[in-house]
Tab-separated table of C-alpha atoms in Angstrom:
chain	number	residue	atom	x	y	z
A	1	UNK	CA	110.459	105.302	151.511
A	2	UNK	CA	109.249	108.766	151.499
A	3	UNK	CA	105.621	109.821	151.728
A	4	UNK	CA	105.907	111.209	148.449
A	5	UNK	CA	107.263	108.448	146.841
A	6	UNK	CA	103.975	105.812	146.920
A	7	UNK	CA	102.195	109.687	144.712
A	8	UNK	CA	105.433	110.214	142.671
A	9	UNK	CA	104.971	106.426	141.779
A	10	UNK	CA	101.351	106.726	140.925
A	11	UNK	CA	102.037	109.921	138.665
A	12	UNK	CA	104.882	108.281	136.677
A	13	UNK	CA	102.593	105.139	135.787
A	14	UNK	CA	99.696	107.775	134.802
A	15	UNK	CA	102.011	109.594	132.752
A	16	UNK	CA	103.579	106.494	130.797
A	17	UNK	CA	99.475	105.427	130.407
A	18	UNK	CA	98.722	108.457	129.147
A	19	UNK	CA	101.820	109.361	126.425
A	20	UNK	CA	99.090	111.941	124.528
A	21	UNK	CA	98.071	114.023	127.318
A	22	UNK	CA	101.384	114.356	128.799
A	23	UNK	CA	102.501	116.308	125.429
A	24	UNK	CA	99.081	118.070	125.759
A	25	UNK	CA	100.517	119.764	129.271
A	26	UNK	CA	103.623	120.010	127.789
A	27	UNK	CA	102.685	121.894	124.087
A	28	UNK	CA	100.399	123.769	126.689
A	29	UNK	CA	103.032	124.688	128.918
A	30	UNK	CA	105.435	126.025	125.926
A	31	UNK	CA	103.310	127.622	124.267
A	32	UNK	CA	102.641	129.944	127.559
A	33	UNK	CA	106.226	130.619	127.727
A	34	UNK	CA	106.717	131.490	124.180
A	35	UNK	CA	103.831	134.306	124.294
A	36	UNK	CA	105.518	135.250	127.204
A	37	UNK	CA	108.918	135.579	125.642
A	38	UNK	CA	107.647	136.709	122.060
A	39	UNK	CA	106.376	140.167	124.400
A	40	UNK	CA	109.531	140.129	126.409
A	41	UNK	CA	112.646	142.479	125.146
A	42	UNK	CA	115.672	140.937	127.092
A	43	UNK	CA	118.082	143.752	127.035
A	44	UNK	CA	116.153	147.087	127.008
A	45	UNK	CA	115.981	147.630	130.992
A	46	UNK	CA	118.874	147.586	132.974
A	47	UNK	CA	117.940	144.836	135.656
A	48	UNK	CA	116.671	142.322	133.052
A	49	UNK	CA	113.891	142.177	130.508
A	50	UNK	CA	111.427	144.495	130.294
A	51	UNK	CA	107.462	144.025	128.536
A	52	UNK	CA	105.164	146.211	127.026
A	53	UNK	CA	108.165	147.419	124.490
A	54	UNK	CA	108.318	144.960	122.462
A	55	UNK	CA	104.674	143.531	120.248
A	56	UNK	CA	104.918	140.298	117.727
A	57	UNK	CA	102.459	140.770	114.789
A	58	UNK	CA	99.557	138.223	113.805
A	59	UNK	CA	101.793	136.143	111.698
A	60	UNK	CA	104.191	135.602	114.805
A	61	UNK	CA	101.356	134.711	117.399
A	62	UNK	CA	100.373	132.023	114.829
A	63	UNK	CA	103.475	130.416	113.994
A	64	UNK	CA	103.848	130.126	117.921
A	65	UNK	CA	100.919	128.510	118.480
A	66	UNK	CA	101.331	125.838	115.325
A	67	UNK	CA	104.993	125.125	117.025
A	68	UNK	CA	103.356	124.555	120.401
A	69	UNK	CA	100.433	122.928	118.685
A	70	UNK	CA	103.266	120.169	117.021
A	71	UNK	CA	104.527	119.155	120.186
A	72	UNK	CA	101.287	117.815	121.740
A	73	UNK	CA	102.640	114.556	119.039
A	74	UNK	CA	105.771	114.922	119.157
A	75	UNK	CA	106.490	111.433	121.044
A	76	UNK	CA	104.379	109.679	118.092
A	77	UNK	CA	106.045	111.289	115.184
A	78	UNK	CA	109.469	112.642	116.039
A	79	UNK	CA	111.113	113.082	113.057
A	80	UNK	CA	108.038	114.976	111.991
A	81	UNK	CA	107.818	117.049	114.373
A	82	UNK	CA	111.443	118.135	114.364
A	83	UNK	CA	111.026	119.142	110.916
A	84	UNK	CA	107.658	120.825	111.587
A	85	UNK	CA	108.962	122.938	114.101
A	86	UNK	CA	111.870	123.701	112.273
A	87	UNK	CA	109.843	125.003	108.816
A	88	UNK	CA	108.100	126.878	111.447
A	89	UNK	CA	110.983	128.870	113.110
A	90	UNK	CA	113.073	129.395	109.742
A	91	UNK	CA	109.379	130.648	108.568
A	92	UNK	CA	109.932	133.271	111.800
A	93	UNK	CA	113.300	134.067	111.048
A	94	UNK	CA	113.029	134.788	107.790
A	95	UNK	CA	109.525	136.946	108.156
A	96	UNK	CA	109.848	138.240	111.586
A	97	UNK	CA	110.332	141.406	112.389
A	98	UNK	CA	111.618	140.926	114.776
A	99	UNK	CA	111.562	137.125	115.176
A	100	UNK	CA	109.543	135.375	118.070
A	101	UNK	CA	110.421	132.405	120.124
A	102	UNK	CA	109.537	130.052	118.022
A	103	UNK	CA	113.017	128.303	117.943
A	104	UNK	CA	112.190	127.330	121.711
A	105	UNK	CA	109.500	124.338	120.068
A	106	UNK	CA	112.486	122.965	118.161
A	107	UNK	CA	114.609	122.597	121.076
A	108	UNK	CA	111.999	120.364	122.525
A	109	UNK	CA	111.241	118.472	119.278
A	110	UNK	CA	115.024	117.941	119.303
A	111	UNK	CA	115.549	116.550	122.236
A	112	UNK	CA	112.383	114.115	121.889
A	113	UNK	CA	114.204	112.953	118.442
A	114	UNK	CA	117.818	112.043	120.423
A	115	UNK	CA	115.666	110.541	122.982
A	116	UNK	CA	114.157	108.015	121.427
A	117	UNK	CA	116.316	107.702	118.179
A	118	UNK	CA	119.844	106.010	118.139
A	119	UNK	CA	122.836	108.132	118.638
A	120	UNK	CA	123.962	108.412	114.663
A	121	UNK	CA	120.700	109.664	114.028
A	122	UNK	CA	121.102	112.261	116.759
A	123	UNK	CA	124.053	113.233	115.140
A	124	UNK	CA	122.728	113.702	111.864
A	125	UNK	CA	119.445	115.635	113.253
A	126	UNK	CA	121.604	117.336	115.526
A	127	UNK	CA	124.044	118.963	113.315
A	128	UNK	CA	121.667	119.615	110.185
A	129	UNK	CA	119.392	121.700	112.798
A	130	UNK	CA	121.658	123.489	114.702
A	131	UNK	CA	123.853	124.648	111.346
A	132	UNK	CA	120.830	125.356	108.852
A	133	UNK	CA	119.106	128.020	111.862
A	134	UNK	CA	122.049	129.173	113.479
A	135	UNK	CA	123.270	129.751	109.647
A	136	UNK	CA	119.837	131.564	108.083
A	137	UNK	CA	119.649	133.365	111.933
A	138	UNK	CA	123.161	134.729	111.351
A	139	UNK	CA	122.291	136.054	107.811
A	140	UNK	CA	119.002	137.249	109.060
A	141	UNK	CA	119.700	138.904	112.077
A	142	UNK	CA	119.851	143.077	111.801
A	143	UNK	CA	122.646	143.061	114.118
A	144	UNK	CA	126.129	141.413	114.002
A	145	UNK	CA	126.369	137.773	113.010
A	146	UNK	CA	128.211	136.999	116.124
A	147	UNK	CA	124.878	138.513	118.087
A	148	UNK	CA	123.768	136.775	121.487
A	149	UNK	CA	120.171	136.013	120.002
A	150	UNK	CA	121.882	133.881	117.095
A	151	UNK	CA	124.411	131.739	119.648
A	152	UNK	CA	121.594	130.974	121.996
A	153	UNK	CA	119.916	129.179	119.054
A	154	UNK	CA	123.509	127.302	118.475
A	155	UNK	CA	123.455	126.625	122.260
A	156	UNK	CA	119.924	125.614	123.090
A	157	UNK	CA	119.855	122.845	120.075
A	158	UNK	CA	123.123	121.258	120.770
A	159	UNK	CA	122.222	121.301	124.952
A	160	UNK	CA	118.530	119.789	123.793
A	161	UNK	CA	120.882	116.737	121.398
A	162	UNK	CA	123.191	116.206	124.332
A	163	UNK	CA	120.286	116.271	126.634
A	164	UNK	CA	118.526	113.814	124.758
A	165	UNK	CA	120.975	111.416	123.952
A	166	UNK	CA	122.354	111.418	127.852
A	167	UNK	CA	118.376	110.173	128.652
A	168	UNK	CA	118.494	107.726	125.870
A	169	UNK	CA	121.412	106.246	126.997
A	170	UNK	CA	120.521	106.150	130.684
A	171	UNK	CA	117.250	104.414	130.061
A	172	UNK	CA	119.129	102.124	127.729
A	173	UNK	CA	121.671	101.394	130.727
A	174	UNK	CA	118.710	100.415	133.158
A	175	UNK	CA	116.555	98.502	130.776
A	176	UNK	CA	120.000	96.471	130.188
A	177	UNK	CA	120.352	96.059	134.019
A	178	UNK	CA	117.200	95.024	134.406
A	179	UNK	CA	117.070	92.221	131.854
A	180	UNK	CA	120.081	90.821	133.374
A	181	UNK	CA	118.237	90.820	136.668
A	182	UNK	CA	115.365	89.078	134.847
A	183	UNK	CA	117.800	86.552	133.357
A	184	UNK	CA	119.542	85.953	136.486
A	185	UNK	CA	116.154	85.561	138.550
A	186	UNK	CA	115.226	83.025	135.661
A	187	UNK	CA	118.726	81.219	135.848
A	188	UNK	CA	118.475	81.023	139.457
A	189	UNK	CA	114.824	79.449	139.595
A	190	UNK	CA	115.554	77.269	136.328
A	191	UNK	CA	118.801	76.332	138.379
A	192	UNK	CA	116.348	75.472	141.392
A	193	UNK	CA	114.096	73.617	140.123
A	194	UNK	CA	116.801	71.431	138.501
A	195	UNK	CA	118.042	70.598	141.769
A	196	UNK	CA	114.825	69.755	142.928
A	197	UNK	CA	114.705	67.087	140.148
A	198	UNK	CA	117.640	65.738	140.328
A	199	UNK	CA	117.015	65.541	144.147
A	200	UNK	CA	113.980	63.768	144.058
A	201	UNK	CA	115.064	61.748	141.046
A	202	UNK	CA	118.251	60.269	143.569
A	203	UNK	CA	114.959	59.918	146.374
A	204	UNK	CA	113.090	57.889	143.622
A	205	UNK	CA	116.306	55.967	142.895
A	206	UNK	CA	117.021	54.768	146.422
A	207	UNK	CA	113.565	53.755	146.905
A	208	UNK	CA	113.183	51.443	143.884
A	209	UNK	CA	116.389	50.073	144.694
A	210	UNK	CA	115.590	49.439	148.677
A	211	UNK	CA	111.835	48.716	148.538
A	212	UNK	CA	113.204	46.021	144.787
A	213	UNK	CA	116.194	44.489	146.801
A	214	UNK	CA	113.793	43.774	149.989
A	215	UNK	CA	110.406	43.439	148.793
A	216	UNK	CA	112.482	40.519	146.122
A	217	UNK	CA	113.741	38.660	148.900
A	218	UNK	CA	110.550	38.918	151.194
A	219	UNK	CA	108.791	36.889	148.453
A	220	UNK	CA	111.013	34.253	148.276
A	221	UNK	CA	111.269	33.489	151.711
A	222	UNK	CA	107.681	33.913	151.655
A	223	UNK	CA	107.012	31.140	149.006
A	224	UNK	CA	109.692	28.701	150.646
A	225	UNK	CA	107.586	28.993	153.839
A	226	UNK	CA	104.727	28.373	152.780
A	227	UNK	CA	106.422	25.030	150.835
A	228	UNK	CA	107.343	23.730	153.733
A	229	UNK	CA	105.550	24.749	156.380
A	230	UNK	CA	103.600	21.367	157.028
A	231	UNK	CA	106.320	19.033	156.476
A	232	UNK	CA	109.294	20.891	157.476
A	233	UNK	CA	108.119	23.614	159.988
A	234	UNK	CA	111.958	24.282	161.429
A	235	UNK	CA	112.601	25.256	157.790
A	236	UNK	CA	109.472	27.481	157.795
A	237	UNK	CA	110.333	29.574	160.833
A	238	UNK	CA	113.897	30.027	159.025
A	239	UNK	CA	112.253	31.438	156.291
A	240	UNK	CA	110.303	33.773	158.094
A	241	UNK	CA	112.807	34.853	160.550
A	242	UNK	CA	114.197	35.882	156.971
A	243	UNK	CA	111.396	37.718	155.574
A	244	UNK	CA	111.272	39.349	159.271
A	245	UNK	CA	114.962	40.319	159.130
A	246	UNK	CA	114.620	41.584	155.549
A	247	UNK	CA	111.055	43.816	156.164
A	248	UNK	CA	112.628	45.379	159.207
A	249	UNK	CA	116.028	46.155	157.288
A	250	UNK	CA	113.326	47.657	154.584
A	251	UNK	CA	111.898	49.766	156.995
A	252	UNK	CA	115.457	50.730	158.543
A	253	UNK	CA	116.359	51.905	155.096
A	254	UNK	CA	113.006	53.332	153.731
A	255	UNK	CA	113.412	55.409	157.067
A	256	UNK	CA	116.654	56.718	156.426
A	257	UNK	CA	116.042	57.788	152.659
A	258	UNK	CA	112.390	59.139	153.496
A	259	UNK	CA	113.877	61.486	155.898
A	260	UNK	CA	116.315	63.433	153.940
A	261	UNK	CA	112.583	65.053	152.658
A	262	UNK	CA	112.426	66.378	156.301
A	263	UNK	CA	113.119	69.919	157.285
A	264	UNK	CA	116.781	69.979	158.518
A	265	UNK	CA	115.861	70.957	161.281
A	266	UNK	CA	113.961	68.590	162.454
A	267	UNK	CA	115.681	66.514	165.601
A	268	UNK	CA	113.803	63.570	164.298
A	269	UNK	CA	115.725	63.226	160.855
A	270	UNK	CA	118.237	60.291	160.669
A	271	UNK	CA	121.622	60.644	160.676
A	272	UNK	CA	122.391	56.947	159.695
A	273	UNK	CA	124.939	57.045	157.309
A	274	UNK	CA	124.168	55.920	153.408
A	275	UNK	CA	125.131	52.283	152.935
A	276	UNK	CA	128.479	51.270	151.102
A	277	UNK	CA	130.409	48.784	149.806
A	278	UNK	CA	131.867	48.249	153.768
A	279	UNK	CA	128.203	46.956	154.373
A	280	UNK	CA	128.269	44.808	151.443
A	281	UNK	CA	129.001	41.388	153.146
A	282	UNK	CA	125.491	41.915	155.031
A	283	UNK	CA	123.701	42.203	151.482
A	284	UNK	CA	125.697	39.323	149.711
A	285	UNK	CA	124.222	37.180	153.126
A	286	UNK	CA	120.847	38.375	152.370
A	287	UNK	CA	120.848	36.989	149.100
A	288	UNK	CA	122.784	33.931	150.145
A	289	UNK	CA	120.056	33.505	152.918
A	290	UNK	CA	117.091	33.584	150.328
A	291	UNK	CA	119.152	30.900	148.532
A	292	UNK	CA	121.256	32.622	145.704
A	293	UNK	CA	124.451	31.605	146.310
A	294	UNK	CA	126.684	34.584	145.838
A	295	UNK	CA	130.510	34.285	145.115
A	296	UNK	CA	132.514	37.330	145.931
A	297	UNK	CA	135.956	38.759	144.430
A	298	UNK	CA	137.884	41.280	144.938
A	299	UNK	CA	141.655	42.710	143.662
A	300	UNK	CA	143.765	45.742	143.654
A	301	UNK	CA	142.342	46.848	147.126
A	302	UNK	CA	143.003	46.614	150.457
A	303	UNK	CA	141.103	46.123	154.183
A	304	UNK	CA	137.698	44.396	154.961
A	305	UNK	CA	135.974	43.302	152.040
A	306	UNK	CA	138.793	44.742	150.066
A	307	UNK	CA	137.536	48.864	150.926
A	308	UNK	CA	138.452	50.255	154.375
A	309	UNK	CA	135.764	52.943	155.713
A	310	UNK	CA	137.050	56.434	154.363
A	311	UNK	CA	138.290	54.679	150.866
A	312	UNK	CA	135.987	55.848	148.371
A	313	UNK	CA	134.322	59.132	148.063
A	314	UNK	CA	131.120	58.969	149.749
A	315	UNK	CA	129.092	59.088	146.125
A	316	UNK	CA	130.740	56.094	144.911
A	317	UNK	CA	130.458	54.068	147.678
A	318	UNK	CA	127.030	54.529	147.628
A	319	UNK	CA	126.791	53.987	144.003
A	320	UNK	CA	128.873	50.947	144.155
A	321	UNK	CA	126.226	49.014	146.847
A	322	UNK	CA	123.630	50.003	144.792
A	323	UNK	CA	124.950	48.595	141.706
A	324	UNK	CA	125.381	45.114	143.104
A	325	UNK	CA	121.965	45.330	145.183
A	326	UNK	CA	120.071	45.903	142.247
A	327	UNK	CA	122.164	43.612	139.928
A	328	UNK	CA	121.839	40.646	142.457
A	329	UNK	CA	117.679	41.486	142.845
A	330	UNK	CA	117.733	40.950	138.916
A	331	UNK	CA	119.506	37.626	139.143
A	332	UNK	CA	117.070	36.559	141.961
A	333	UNK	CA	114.064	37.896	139.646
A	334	UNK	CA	114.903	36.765	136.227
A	335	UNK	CA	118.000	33.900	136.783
A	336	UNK	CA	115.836	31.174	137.729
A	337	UNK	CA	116.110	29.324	140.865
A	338	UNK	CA	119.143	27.369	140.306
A	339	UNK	CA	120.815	30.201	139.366
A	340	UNK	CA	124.734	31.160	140.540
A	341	UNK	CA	126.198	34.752	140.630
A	342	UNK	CA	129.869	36.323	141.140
A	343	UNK	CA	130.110	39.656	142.093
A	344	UNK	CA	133.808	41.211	142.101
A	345	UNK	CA	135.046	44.775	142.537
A	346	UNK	CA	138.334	45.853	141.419
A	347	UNK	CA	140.246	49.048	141.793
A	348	UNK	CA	141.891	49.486	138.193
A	349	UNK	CA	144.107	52.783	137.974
A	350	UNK	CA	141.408	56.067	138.690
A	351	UNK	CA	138.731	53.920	138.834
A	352	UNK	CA	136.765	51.281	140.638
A	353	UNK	CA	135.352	48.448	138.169
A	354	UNK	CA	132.194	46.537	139.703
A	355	UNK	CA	130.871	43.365	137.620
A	356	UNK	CA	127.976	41.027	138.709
A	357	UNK	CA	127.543	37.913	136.480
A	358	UNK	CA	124.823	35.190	136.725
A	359	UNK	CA	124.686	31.429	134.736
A	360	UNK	CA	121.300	32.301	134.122
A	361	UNK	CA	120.440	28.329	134.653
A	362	UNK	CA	116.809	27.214	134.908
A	363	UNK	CA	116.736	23.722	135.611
A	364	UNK	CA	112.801	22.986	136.235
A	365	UNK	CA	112.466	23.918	132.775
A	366	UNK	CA	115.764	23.634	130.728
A	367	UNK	CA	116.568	26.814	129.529
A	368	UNK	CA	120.258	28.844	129.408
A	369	UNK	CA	119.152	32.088	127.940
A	370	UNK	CA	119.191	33.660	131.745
A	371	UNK	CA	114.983	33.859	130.963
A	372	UNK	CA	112.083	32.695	133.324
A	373	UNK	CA	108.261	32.343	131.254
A	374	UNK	CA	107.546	35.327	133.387
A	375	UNK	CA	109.802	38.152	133.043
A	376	UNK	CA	108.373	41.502	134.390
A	377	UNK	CA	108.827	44.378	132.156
A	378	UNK	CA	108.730	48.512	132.414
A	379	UNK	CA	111.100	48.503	135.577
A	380	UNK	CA	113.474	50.819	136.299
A	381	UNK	CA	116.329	49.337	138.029
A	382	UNK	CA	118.677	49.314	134.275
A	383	UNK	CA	117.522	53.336	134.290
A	384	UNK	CA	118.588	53.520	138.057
A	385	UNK	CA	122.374	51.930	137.818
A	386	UNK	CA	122.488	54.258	134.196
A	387	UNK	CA	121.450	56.901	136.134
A	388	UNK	CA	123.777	56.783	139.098
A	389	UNK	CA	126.820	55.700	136.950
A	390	UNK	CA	126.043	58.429	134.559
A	391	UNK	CA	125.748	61.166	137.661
A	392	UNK	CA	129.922	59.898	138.602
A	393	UNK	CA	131.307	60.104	134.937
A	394	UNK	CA	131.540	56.431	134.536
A	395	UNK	CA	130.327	53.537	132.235
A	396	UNK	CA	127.567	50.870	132.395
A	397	UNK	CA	127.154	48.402	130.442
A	398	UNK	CA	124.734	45.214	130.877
A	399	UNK	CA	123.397	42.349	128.414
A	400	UNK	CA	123.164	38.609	127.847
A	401	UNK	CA	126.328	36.225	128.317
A	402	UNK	CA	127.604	34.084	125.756
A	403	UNK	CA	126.327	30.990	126.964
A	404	UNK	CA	123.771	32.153	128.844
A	405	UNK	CA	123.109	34.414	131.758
A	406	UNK	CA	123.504	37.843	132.145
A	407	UNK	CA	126.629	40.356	133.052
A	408	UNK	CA	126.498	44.223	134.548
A	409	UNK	CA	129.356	45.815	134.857
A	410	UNK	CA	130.099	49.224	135.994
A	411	UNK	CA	133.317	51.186	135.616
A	412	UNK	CA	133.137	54.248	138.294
A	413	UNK	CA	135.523	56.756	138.516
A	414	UNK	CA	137.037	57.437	142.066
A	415	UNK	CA	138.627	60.673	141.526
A	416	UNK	CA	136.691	63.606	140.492
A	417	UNK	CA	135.677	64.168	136.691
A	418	UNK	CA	133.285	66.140	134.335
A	419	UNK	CA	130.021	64.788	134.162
A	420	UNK	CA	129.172	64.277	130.482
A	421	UNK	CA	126.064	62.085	129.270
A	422	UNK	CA	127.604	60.989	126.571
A	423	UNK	CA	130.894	59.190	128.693
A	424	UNK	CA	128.260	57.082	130.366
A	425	UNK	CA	126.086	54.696	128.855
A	426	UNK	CA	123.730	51.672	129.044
A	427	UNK	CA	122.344	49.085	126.909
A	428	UNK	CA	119.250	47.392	128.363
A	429	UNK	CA	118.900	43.461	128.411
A	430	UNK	CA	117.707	41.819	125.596
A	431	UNK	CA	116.758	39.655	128.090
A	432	UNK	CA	113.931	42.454	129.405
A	433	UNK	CA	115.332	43.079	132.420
A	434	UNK	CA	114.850	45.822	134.757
């Protein structure tokens, strides 16, 4: 940057402040060069003009000054001052003898029309100025129609339309680049922030689902040791090697998902890989360990647990544990204690099909709706699974059994397709499940 820019800078903003003093200078300014030129004769001497041979009269001192005095407004009333200046100069040309430079104020009133008018209406202007005083010049002149004095009046208006038009449009041309700028800065920061939300809404998922899946299963351990810790205390210390082994894999997980929020480049961050459906025999033993016994089915795939490593895309592997962590921590919630649950997953054409049921039996009290007295409400897990299912293109469905218990099923697609909200949907338990 120059040193004259940070002063050029300062001047421009002063001038745009002050629109009325600006013209001030600039009717000042004109009207100095129009005396000057009203005493001039340009082609008596040989080397250019000469003064003191050439005197307006009274009449043409004052119709200068009311064309210079027109243009100190000439940015609040255009139009108006285009056709001031013009009555003034076909006034001169008409009763001059000979005629001053009055026509110089309509140049300037001129281009201040086609500079802040639209282009047909610098057209119009244009034309109608430069053919009614080139005409009554031509027909007033005491020379030849075809003199220079009457062509410079042609010249000088169209030059002053042009002029003014080429500004118009170049302003036009940057305001329009910068409101795409504007609307791209917005896009991008509007495009930011949404990342940001969906980011931390994924965090938030993976939370509720660890801290719900472990936190479920600590309690129940939890109550069965403290059952039987006087009269069966080998049974006790099984249940709280449990609740030991689940706080610790709590901890291994809240770990994991609490450090994607560090920097990246941090040497501390975990590079764990996300759980998937390859780790999904360890979670069905959890459950089976805090005594829901879990049957497990699988078809239409191949390798361990029916998914070798590599299998699914990474996002709907992850999905697909989630699913059945959170669906089982419902059945060990809201099932009851005596309650049984299947989980299968099945690979049907594009698309990977995961379905947890539950009897939804509750023998201390007799009941097959799937319904303990109890049943917390306001959770989020239902939102979660939507959520996730709804990020992959896929389906969710969950509700009562026929019969009684419950059934989630979601269908996940394993090849790539358009996310659309309303492909994806969930109905939430009557049952008031999370």
């Amino acid at each position: 940057m120059t040193p004259l820019a940070p002063a050029f800078a300062r001047t421009r903003f002063w001038s745009r402040s002050h629109p009325l003093a600006v013209d001030g200078c600039l009717a000042t300014a004109t009207l100095v060069v129009m005396v000057i030129g009203a005493f001039a004769e340009p082609h008596r001497g040989p080397h250019g003009p000469t003064f003191d041979t050439r005197t307006p009269d009274v009449a043409g001192i004052v119709l200068i000054v009311l064309g210079a005095l027109a243009l100190a407004f000439r940015r609040r009333a255009p139009l108006a001052v285009l056709v001031g200046t013009g009555g003034i100069t076909l006034l001169d040309l008409l009763t001059g003898s000979p005629p001053t430079t009055t026509s110089f104020s309509v140049v300037i009133a001129l281009y201040t029309v086609a500079a802040h008018t639209d282009r047909p209406t610098t057209w119009r202007v244009g034309l109608a100025t430069m053919t009614v005083l080139t005409a009554v010049a031509m027909w007033t002149s005491p020379g030849p129609w075809y003199a220079q004095e009457n062509l410079v009046i042609f010249a000088w208006t169209g030059m002053a339309g042009a002029a003014g038009d080429a500004v118009r449009s170049r302003r036009a041309f940057i305001d329009a680049i910068r409101e795409r700028a504007e609307r791209a800065e917005r896009t991008r920061e509007e495009e930011a922030r949404r990342r940001v939300a969906e980011e931390r809404m994924r965090i938030a998922r993976d939370l509720h689902d660890v801290v719900a899946h472990h936190i479920a299963l600590v309690n129940v351990q939890a109550g069965v040791a403290s059952h039987v810790m006087d009269k069966r205390p080998d049974q006790a210390k099984e249940a709280l090697a449990h609740v030991r082994e689940a706080s610790r894999s709590a901890l291994d997980e809240l770990r994991v998902t609490v450090g994607l929020l560090r920097q990246s480049g941090d040497s501390d961050a975990p590079t764990e890989p996300a759980p998937g459906l390859a780790q999904l025999d360890a979670l069905l033993d959890t459950f089976r360990n805090a005594g829901l016994p879990v049957a497990y089915v699988t078809t239409g795939l191949t390798g361990p647990l029916g998914l070798p490593a590599g299998r699914l895309p990474a996002a709907v592997d992850l999905a697909a544990y989630r699913i059945v962590q959170e669906a089982l921590t419902n059945v060990r919630k809201h099932a009851g204690p005596s309650a049984k649950a299947e989980v299968s997953v099945v690979r049907v054409g594009p698309a990977v099909e995961i379905t947890v049921l539950d009897d939804g039996s509750n023998g201390s009290l007799g009941e097959t709706a799937g319904m303990t007295p109890h049943i917390a409400s306001g959770g989020h897990g239902l939102v979660g699974m939507r959520e996730r299912v709804t990020a992959l293109g896929g389906t969710l469905s969950a509700g009562p059994r026929y019969g009684g218990g419950f059934r989630t099923q979601a269908i996940l697609p394993v090849e790539p397709a358009a996310h659309t909200e309303d492909r994806a949907g969930c109905r939430t338990g009557e049952d008031g499940r999370e």
